[in-house]
Amino acid sequence: MSSHFLLELDHVTKLFPIGGFFSREKMKAVDDVSFALTADKPEIFTIVGESGSGKSTLAKMILGNEKADRGSIRFDGTDVKAVRSRRDREAFMAKVQPVFQNPFEAFNPLTRIDEYLLATAHRFKGAKSRAEKEAIADVALQHVGLSMAEIKGRFSHELSGGQLQRIAVARALIPEPKLIVADEPVSMVDASLRMSIVNLFRDLRDALNVSIVYITHDLATAYYISDRVVIMRRGVVVESGDARDVLEHPKHAYSIALKNAVLPPNPREASAIIRLRQRNGKANEAYSGDGDRLAR
Ligand SMILES: Nc1ncnc2c1ncn2[C@@H]1O[C@H](COP(=O)(O)OP(=O)(O)OP(=O)(O)O)[C@@H](O)[C@H]1O
């Protein structure tokens, strides 16, 4: 019985074809991943890994945009594969909202920013009059430290990346979701604003009881806001647990390398890591022992 889980991934695997049109070979982008978020208490659950480790594929499967080849993903007790009709899909999307990496791509430069929020208020909250839509949008904006008065009539190029990402979060809040899946939400945001955006997730967890799946390659922000983490390498979860335990005392060679690559203990070690990266192309390839990625 799994109804006490908000989100439950059970041995999830995703395969992608490799080697051209006639090849039958497939690689495991996500390989036998299991974890669960309880419905009892909201949390920030972070998926950490370098580029290509399968984080975004996992996010797409949780959002129902990619289907798992093996295993199951259940949200609020329902298999996301069973969410097929338009009506079920809308209901699912109201509960599980995405925030994407690039806020500049999320908004058409020719459309006024407030129009997105008003359209979302209409679609998910059934708001009809402009005043009603604006009131809903304003409440969501207040949660991210903005207001309708500040953004009304403005276009995306008139706002900073940080402001746009806050507006993207506000839009995600309008349907009153239970879960936000944020895929690298601060990597395109100015470094000086990153912490304020990730802090926002913490505030939302506490104020609105929303759980966050936070996907990042950045251990610093992961350490700062996560309740629990999983560390992924080449599709596989190599380590998981309480965020402080895992990030302060990583056990797997890859987690240790990832931590050292972000926070080099001393300059000599940092240079060694850089040399290793240069020699191998990627830090990933410097650590073997997790098997290959070909599907069998
Ligand atoms: N649609 C696709 N078709 C084929 N291969 C894919 C597809 N999407 C992802 N992959 C491959 O699956 C692997 C995992 O990719 P994914 O984007 O999930 O990783 P990631 O950890 O999110 O990395 P990044 O941060 O660079 O996006 C990569 O080797 C990628 O090339």
Short mmCIF file of N, CA and C in Angstrom, two decimals, residues 50 231 233 238-239 249-261 273 276 283-284 286-290:
data_model
loop_
_atom_site.label_atom_id
_atom_site.label_comp_id
_atom_site.label_asym_id
_atom_site.label_seq_id
_atom_site.Cartn_x
_atom_site.Cartn_y
_atom_site.Cartn_z
N GLU A 50 26.46 15.16 -12.22
CA GLU A 50 27.04 15.96 -13.30
C GLU A 50 26.21 15.78 -14.57
N ILE A 231 22.55 11.04 -5.06
CA ILE A 231 23.62 11.41 -5.98
C ILE A 231 23.60 10.42 -7.13
N ARG A 233 25.06 9.01 -10.88
CA ARG A 233 26.17 8.95 -11.81
C ARG A 233 25.79 7.96 -12.90
N VAL A 238 24.12 6.48 -6.75
CA VAL A 238 25.29 5.89 -6.08
C VAL A 238 25.24 6.11 -4.57
N GLU A 239 24.48 7.09 -4.13
CA GLU A 239 24.42 7.38 -2.70
C GLU A 239 23.15 8.18 -2.42
N HIS A 249 29.72 13.79 4.60
CA HIS A 249 30.53 12.57 4.69
C HIS A 249 30.21 11.62 3.54
N PRO A 250 30.46 12.04 2.31
CA PRO A 250 30.15 11.15 1.19
C PRO A 250 30.99 9.88 1.26
N LYS A 251 30.39 8.76 0.82
CA LYS A 251 31.10 7.48 0.91
C LYS A 251 31.53 6.96 -0.45
N HIS A 252 30.71 7.16 -1.46
CA HIS A 252 31.04 6.66 -2.79
C HIS A 252 32.13 7.53 -3.43
N ALA A 253 33.04 6.87 -4.18
CA ALA A 253 34.16 7.60 -4.79
C ALA A 253 33.67 8.77 -5.66
N TYR A 254 32.56 8.55 -6.34
CA TYR A 254 32.05 9.61 -7.22
C TYR A 254 31.52 10.80 -6.40
N SER A 255 30.81 10.50 -5.30
CA SER A 255 30.30 11.59 -4.46
C SER A 255 31.45 12.39 -3.87
N ILE A 256 32.50 11.68 -3.49
CA ILE A 256 33.68 12.34 -2.92
C ILE A 256 34.32 13.24 -3.98
N ALA A 257 34.43 12.71 -5.21
CA ALA A 257 35.02 13.49 -6.31
C ALA A 257 34.17 14.72 -6.60
N LEU A 258 32.85 14.52 -6.59
CA LEU A 258 31.94 15.63 -6.88
C LEU A 258 32.10 16.72 -5.81
N LYS A 259 32.18 16.30 -4.57
CA LYS A 259 32.33 17.26 -3.48
C LYS A 259 33.66 17.99 -3.61
N ASN A 260 34.72 17.23 -3.88
CA ASN A 260 36.04 17.86 -4.00
C ASN A 260 36.13 18.79 -5.20
N ALA A 261 35.41 18.41 -6.27
CA ALA A 261 35.46 19.24 -7.48
C ALA A 261 34.80 20.58 -7.24
N ILE A 273 42.59 17.70 -9.56
CA ILE A 273 41.27 17.38 -10.12
C ILE A 273 41.14 17.96 -11.52
N LEU A 276 43.09 15.89 -13.86
CA LEU A 276 42.37 14.64 -14.10
C LEU A 276 41.24 14.87 -15.10
N ALA A 283 35.14 14.39 -15.38
CA ALA A 283 35.45 13.72 -14.10
C ALA A 283 34.77 12.36 -14.04
N ASN A 284 33.61 12.26 -14.67
CA ASN A 284 32.85 11.01 -14.68
C ASN A 284 33.70 9.82 -15.04
N ALA A 286 36.69 9.28 -14.77
CA ALA A 286 37.81 8.96 -13.91
C ALA A 286 37.46 7.90 -12.87
N TYR A 287 36.18 7.60 -12.74
CA TYR A 287 35.76 6.63 -11.72
C TYR A 287 35.01 5.50 -12.38
N SER A 288 35.59 4.31 -12.35
CA SER A 288 34.92 3.18 -12.97
C SER A 288 34.30 2.33 -11.86
N GLY A 289 33.64 1.28 -12.23
CA GLY A 289 33.15 0.36 -11.21
C GLY A 289 31.65 0.36 -11.05
N ASP A 290 30.91 1.19 -11.79
CA ASP A 290 29.46 1.14 -11.70
C ASP A 290 28.86 0.43 -12.90
#
